[in-house]
Short mmCIF file of C-alpha atoms in Angstrom, two decimals:
data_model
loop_
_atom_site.label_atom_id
_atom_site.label_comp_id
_atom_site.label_asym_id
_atom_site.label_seq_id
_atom_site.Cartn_x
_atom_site.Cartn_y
_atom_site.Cartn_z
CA UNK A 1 0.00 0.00 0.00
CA UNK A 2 1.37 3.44 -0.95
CA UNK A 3 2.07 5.94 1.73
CA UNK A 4 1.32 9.77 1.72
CA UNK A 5 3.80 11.82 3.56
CA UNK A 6 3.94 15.26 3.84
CA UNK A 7 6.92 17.14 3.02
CA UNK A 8 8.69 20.45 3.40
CA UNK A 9 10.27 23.04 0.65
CA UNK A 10 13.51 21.52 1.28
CA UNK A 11 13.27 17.98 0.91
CA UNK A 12 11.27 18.86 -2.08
CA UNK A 13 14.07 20.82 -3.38
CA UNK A 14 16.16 17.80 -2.24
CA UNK A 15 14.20 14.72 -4.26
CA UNK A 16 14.24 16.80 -7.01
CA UNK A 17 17.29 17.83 -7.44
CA UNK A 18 18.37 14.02 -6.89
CA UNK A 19 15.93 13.03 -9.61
CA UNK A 20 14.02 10.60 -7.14
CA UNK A 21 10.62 11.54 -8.12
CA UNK A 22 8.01 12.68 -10.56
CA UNK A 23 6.11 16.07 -10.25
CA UNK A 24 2.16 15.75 -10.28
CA UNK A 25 0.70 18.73 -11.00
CA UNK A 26 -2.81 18.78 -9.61
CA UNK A 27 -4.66 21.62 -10.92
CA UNK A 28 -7.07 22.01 -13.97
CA UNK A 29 -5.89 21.95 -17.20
CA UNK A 30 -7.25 25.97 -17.72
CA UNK A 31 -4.80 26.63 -14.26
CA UNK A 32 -2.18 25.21 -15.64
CA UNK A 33 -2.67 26.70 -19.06
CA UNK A 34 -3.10 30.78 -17.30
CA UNK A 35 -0.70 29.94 -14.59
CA UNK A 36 2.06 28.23 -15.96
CA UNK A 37 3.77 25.15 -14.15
CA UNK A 38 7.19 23.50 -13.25
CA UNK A 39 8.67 22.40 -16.02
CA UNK A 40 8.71 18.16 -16.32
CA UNK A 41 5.27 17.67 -14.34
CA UNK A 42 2.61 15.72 -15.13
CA UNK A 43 -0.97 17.41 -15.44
CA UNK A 44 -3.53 15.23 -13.51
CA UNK A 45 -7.08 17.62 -14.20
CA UNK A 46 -8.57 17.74 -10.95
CA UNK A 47 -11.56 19.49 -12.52
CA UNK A 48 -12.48 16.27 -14.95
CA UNK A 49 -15.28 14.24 -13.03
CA UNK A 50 -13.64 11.14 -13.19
CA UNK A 51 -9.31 11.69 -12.80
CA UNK A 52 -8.91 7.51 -11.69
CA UNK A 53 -8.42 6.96 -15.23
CA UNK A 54 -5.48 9.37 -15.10
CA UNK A 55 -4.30 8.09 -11.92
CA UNK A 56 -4.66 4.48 -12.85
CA UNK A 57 -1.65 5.08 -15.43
CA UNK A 58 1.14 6.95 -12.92
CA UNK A 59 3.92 3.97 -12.61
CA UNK A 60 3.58 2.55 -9.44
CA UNK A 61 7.28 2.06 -8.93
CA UNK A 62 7.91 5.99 -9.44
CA UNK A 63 7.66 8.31 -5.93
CA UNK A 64 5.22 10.98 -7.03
CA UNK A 65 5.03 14.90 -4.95
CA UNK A 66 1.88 16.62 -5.45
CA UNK A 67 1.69 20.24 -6.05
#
């Protein structure tokens, strides 16, 4: 079973600089799109009514940070 652990700006900055982990970027597409976004993430809409599609197809052997 996967575990959710909260994290702080530093050991963010630390998994990603080591390349340990994927961004998920978990905004709606239209966010994204007027906002902008960090370079290398993966969109997953939270505005579509059904994201488990989306989420079904992550890797399950990748560490994932949600932003």
């Amino acid at each position: 079973m996967s575990e959710i652990k909260k994290i702080g700006l530093e050991e963010a900055v630390k998994l990603l600089k080591s390349k340990k982990i994927q961004l998920l970027d978990t905004r709606s597409a239209k966010e994204r799109e007027e906002i902008g976004y960090i370079d290398g993430s993966i969109l997953i809409d939270t505005s579509l009514s059904d994201i488990s599609n989306e989420i079904l197809q992550l890797d399950r052997d990748v560490e994932y940070l949600l932003y």
